[in-house]
Coordinates of C-alpha atoms and ligand atoms in Angstrom, one line a residue:
X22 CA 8.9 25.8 -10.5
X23 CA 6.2 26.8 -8.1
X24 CA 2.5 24.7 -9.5
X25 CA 0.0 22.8 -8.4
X26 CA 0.9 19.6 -9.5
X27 CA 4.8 20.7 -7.8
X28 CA 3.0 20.7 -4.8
X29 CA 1.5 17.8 -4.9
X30 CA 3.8 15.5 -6.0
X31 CA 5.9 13.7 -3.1
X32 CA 9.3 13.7 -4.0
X33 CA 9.8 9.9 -5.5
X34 CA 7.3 10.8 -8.0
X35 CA 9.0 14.0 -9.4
X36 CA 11.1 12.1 -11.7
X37 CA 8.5 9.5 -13.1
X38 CA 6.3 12.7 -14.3
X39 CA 9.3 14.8 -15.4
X40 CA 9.8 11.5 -17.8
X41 CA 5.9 11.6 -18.6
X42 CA 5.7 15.9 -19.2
X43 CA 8.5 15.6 -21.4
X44 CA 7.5 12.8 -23.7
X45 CA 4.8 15.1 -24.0
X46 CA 6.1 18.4 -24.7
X47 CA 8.0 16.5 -27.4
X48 CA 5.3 15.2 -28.9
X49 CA 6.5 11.3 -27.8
X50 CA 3.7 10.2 -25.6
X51 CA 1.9 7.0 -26.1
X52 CA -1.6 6.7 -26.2
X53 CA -1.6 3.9 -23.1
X54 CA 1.3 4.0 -19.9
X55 CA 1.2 1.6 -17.5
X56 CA 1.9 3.1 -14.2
X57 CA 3.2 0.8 -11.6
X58 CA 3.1 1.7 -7.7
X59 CA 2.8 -0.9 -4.6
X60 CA 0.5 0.4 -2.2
X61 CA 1.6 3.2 0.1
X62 CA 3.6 5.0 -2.6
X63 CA 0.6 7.5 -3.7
X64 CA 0.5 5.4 -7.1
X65 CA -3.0 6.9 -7.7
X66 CA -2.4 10.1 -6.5
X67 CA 0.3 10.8 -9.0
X68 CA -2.3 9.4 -11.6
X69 CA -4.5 12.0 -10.9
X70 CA -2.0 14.9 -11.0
X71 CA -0.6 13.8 -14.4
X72 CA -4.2 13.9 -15.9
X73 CA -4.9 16.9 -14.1
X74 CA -1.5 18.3 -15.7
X75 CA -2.6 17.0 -19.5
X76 CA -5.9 18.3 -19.3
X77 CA -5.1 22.2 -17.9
X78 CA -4.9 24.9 -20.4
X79 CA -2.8 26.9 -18.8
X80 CA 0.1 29.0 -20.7
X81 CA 2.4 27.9 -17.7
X82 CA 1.8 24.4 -18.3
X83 CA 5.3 23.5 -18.7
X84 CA 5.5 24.2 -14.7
X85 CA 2.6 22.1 -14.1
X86 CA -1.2 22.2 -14.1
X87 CA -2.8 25.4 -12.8
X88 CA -5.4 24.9 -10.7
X89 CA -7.0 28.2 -11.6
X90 CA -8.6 27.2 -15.3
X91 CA -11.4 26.5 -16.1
X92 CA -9.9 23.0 -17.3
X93 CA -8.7 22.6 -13.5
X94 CA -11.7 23.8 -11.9
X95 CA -13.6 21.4 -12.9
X96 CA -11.2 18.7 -12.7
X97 CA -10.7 19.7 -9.3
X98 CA -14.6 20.0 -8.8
X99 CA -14.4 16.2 -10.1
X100 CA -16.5 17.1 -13.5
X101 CA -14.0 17.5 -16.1
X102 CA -15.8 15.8 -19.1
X103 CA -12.5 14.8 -20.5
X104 CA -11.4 12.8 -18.0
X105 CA -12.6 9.4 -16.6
X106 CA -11.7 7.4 -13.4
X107 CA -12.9 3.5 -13.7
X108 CA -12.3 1.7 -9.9
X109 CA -14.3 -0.9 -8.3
X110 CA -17.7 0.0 -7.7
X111 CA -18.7 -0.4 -3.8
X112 CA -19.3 -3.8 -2.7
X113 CA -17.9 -5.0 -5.6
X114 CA -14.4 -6.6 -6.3
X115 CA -14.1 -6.4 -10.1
X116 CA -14.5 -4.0 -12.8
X117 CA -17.5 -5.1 -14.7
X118 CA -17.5 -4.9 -18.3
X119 CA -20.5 -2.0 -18.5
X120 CA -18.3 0.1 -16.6
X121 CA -15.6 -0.4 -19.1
X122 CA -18.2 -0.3 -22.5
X123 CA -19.6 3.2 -20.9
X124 CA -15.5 4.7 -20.9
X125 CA -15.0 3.5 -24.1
X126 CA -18.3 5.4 -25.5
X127 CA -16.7 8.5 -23.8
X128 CA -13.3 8.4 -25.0
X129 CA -14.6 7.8 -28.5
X130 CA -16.8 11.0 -28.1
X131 CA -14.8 14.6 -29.6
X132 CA -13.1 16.3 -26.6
X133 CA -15.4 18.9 -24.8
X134 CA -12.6 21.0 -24.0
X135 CA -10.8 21.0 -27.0
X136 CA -7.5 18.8 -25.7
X137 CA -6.6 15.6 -24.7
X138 CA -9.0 13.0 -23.5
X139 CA -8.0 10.4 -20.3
X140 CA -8.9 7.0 -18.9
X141 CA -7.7 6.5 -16.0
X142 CA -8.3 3.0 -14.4
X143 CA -7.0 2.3 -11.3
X144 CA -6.4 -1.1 -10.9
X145 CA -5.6 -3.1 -13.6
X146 CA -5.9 -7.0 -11.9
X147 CA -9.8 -6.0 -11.2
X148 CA -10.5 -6.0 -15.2
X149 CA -12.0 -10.0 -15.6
X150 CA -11.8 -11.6 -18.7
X151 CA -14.6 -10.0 -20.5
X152 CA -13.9 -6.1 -19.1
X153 CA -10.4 -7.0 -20.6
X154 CA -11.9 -7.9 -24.1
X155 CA -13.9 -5.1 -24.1
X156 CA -10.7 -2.8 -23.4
X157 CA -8.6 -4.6 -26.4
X158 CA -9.3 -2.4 -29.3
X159 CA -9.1 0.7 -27.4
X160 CA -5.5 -0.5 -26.8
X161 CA -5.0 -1.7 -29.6
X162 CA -6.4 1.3 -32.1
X163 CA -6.6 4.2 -29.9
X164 CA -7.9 7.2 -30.9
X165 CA -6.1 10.4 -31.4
X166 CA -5.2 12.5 -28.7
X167 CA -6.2 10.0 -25.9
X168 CA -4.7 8.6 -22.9
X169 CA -5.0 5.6 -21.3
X170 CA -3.7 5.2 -17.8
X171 CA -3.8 2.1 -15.8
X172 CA -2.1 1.1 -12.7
X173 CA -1.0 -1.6 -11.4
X174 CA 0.4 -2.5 -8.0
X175 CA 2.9 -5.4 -9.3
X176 CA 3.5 -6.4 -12.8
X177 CA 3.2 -10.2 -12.6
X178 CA -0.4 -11.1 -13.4
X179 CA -1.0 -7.8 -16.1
X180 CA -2.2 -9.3 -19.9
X181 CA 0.6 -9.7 -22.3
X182 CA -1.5 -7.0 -24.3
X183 CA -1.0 -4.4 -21.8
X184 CA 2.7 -5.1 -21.5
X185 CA 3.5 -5.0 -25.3
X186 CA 1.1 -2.1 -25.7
X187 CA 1.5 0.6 -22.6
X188 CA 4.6 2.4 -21.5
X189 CA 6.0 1.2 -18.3
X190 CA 6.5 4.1 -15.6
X191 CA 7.3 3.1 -12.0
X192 CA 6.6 5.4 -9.2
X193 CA 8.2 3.7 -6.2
X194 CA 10.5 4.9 -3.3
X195 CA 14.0 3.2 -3.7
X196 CA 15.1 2.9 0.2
X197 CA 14.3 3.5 3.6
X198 CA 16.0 6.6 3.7
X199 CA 13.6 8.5 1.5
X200 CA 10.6 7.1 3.8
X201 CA 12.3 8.2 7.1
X202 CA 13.1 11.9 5.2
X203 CA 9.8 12.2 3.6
X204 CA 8.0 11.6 7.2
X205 CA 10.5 13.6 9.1
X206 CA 9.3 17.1 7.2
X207 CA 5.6 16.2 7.8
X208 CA 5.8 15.5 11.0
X209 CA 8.2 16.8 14.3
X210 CA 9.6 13.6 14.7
X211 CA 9.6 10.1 14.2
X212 CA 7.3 8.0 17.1
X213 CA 8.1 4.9 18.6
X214 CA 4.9 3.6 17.0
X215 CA 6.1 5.5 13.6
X216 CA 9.4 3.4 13.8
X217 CA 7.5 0.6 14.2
X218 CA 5.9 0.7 11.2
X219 CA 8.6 1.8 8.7
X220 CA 10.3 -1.9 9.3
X221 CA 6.9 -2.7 8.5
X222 CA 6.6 -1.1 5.2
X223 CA 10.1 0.7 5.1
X224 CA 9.3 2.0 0.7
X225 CA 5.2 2.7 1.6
X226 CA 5.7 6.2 3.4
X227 CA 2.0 6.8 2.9
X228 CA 0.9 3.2 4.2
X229 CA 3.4 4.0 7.8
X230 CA 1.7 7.5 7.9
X231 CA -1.8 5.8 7.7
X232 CA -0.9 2.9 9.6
X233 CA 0.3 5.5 12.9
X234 CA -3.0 8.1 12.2
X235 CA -5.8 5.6 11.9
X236 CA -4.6 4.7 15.1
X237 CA -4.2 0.6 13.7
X238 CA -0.8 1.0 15.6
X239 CA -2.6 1.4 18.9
X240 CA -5.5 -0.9 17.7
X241 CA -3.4 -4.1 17.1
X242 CA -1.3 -3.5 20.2
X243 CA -3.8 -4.6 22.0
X244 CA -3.7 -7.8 20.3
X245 CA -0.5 -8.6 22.4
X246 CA -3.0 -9.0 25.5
X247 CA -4.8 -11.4 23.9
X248 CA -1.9 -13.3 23.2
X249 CA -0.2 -13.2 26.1
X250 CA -2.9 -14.6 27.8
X251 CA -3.0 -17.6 24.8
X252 CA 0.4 -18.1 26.0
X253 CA -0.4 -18.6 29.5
X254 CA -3.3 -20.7 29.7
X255 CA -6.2 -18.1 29.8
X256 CA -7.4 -17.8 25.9
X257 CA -8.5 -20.2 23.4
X258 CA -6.4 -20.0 20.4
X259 CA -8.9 -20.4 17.9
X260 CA -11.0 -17.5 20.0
X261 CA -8.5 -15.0 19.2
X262 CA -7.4 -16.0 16.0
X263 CA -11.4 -15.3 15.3
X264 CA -11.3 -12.0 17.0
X265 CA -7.9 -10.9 15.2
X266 CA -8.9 -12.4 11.7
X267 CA -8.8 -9.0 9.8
X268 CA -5.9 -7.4 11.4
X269 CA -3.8 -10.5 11.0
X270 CA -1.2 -8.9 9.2
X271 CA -0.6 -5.9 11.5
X272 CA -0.9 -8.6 14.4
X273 CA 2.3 -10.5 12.7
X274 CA 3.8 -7.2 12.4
X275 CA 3.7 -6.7 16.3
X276 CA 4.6 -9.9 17.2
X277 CA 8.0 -9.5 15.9
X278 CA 8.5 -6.5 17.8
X279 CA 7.0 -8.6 20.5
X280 CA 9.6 -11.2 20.7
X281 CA 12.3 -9.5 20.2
X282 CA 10.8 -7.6 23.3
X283 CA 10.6 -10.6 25.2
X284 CA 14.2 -11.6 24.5
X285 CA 15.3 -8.3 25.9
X286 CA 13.3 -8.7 28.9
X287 CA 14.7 -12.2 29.8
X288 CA 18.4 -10.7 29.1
X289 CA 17.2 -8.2 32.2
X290 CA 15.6 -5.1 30.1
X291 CA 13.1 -2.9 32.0
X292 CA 10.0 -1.4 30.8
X293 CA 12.1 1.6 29.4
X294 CA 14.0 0.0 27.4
X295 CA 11.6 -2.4 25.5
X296 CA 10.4 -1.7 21.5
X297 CA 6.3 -2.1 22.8
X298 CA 6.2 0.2 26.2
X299 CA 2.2 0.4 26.5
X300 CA 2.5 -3.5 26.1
X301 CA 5.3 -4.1 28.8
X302 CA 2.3 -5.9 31.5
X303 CA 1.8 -8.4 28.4
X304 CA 5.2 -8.9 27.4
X305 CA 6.7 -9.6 31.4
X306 CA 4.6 -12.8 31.6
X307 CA 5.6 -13.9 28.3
X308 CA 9.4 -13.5 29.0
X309 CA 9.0 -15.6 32.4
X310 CA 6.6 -18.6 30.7
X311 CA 8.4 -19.4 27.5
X312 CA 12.3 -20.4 27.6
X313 CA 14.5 -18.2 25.2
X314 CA 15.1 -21.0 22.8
X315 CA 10.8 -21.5 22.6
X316 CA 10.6 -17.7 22.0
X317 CA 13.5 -18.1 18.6
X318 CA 11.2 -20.6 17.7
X319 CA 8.1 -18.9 17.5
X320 CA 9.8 -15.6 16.1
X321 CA 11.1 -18.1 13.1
X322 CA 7.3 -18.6 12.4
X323 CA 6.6 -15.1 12.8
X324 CA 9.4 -14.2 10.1
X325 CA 7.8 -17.1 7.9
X326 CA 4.6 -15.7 8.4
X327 CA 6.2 -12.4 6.9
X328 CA 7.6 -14.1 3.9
X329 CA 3.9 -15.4 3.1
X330 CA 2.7 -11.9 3.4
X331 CA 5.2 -10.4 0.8
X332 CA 3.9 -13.1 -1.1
X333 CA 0.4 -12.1 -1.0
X334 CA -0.9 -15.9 -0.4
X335 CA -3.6 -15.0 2.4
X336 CA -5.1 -18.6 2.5
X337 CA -1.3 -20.6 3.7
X338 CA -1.0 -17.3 5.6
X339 CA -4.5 -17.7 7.3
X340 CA -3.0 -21.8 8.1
X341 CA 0.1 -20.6 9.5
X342 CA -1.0 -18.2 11.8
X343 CA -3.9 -20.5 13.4
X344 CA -1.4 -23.2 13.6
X345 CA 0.9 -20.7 15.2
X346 CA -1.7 -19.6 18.1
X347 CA -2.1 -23.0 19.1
X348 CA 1.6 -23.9 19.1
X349 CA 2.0 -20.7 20.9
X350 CA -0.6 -22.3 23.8
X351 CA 1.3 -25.0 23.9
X352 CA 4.7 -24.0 24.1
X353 CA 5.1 -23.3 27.6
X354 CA 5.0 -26.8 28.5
X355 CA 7.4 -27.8 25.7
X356 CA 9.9 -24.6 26.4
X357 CA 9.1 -24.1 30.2
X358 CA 11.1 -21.0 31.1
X359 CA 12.6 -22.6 34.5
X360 CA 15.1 -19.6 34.9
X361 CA 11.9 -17.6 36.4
Ligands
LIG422 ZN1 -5.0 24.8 -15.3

């Protein structure tokens, strides 16, 4: 099939919509799915192309949406009157219950296009209690012909009501391997830096493609500086904690790389060898301060630090890593490197 929506989707989210177009062609489709995505995946993306997809009028459907209707040109001119996107407003970090009172009034309006009608709202943990309430009895009685999508990035935390109510479709990548084969057709080959950031986020091919272009990669390798010199006397921890306070995840990312760097370079690597080449001048002082058993020690905290972001608990996470700047400025004198 040669479409629109075949074009766009990447190829971990073929199967979720083939489930979705078929329930429809057979007439199955509920009136609410709850599409769940972790970020990186193109979870919102492929939210868009299915409601592109149930809106087009196209004969070919069946192959996808258009893009050449008059449905899909003004979907794709972001005007379709059937169709309505709730996020967080700007500045915001909830959907407030107007927002979600004005899409109900739309959805209970007759289609202007003569098909199906679609609510799309893109993150389902920013409804608050009384956005929620306000939602119920659209889940609960929908009306004919309508869709409900909402996504979510994790299921823990989504009302009971959605979960009884909404169809469960995941888009996810299973493995690494789909990551590293996605990225290697989009681009010649896979970086150093690229590398880096599939351990990173090894089933969020769009998060290691963003990560690389918005040149965060080069951004927070320059953290390493700053913590070199932390480590050797010339920094105040708490300056650069300050500093590095909202890249503090990519910052743990590249300290792993970093010690595992440094262990290499005390076992006699050279600058060609190492993980981190444009840091080598930060990572050589590091290696000849800090004893190998001091560097295991801090890379333990760095993998702890890891575990705490998978967990998604950003005040014990904030803790940890201050505590782990000034242990790091304290080390050398504990785990004196007296080999150098
Ligand atoms: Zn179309």
């Amino acid at each position: 099939m040669s479409s629109l929506t075949e074009e766009r989707l990447a190829p971990w989210q073929k199967e979720p919509f083939e489930q979705i177009s078929r329930q429809y062609e057979q007439g199955q489709l509920p009136h609410s799915i709850l599409l769940l995505g972790e970020e990186g995946v193109g979870r919102e993306d492929f939210s868009v192309s299915v409601a592109q997809w149930m809106l087009c009028g196209a004969e070919t459907k069946h192959a996808g949406a258009c893009g050449q209707c008059k449905s899909c040109q003004l979907f794709e001119a972001g005007s379709h009157p059937d169709y309505h996107c709730l996020a967080v407003e700007e500045g915001k970090t909830q959907i407030a219950v107007a927002q979600v009172r004005e899409l109900i009034e739309h959805m209970q309006e007759s289609s202007h296009q003569a098909g199906w009608k679609i609510a799309n709202i893109t993150d389902v943990h920013a409804l608050n209690a009384s956005s929620f309430n306000a939602l119920l009895k659209t889940l609960e009685e929908p009306q004919p012909n309508t869709l409900l999508l909402l996504q979510a990035e994790q299921l823990q935390g989504v009302p009971a009501t959605i979960k009884s109510r909404a169809q469960l479709r995941k888009v996810g990548v299973a493995d690494v391997a789909v990551t590293r084969q996605w990225l290697e057709q989009r681009h010649d080959f896979i970086s150093g830096e690229m590398e880096a950031a599939i351990q990173l986020f090894p089933t969020a091919p769009y998060k290691v493609e963003s990560f690389v272009e918005d040149g965060q990669a080069f951004k927070s390798g320059e953290f390493i500086y700053d913590y070199s010199d932390i480590v050797q006397g010339k920094q105040s921890p708490m300056d650069v904690a300050e500093r590095w306070q909202s890249e503090l995840e990519n910052c743990v990312f590249w300290c792993q790389f970093l010690f595992h760097d440094v262990l290499y370079v005390q076992q006699g690597a050279g600058e060609d060898v190492v993980q981190l080449k444009g840091q080598f001048g930060a990572t050589r002082p590091i290696a000849e301060t800090i004893s190998p058993k001091g560097v295991m020690l801090l890379l333990s905290k760095i993998i702890e630090m890891q575990r705490l972001i998978k967990l998604k608990s950003p005040a014990n996470l904030m803790a940890s890593w201050q505590s782990f700047l000034i242990y790091s400025s304290q080390i050398a004198i504990k785990y004196k490197n007296i080999a150098s």
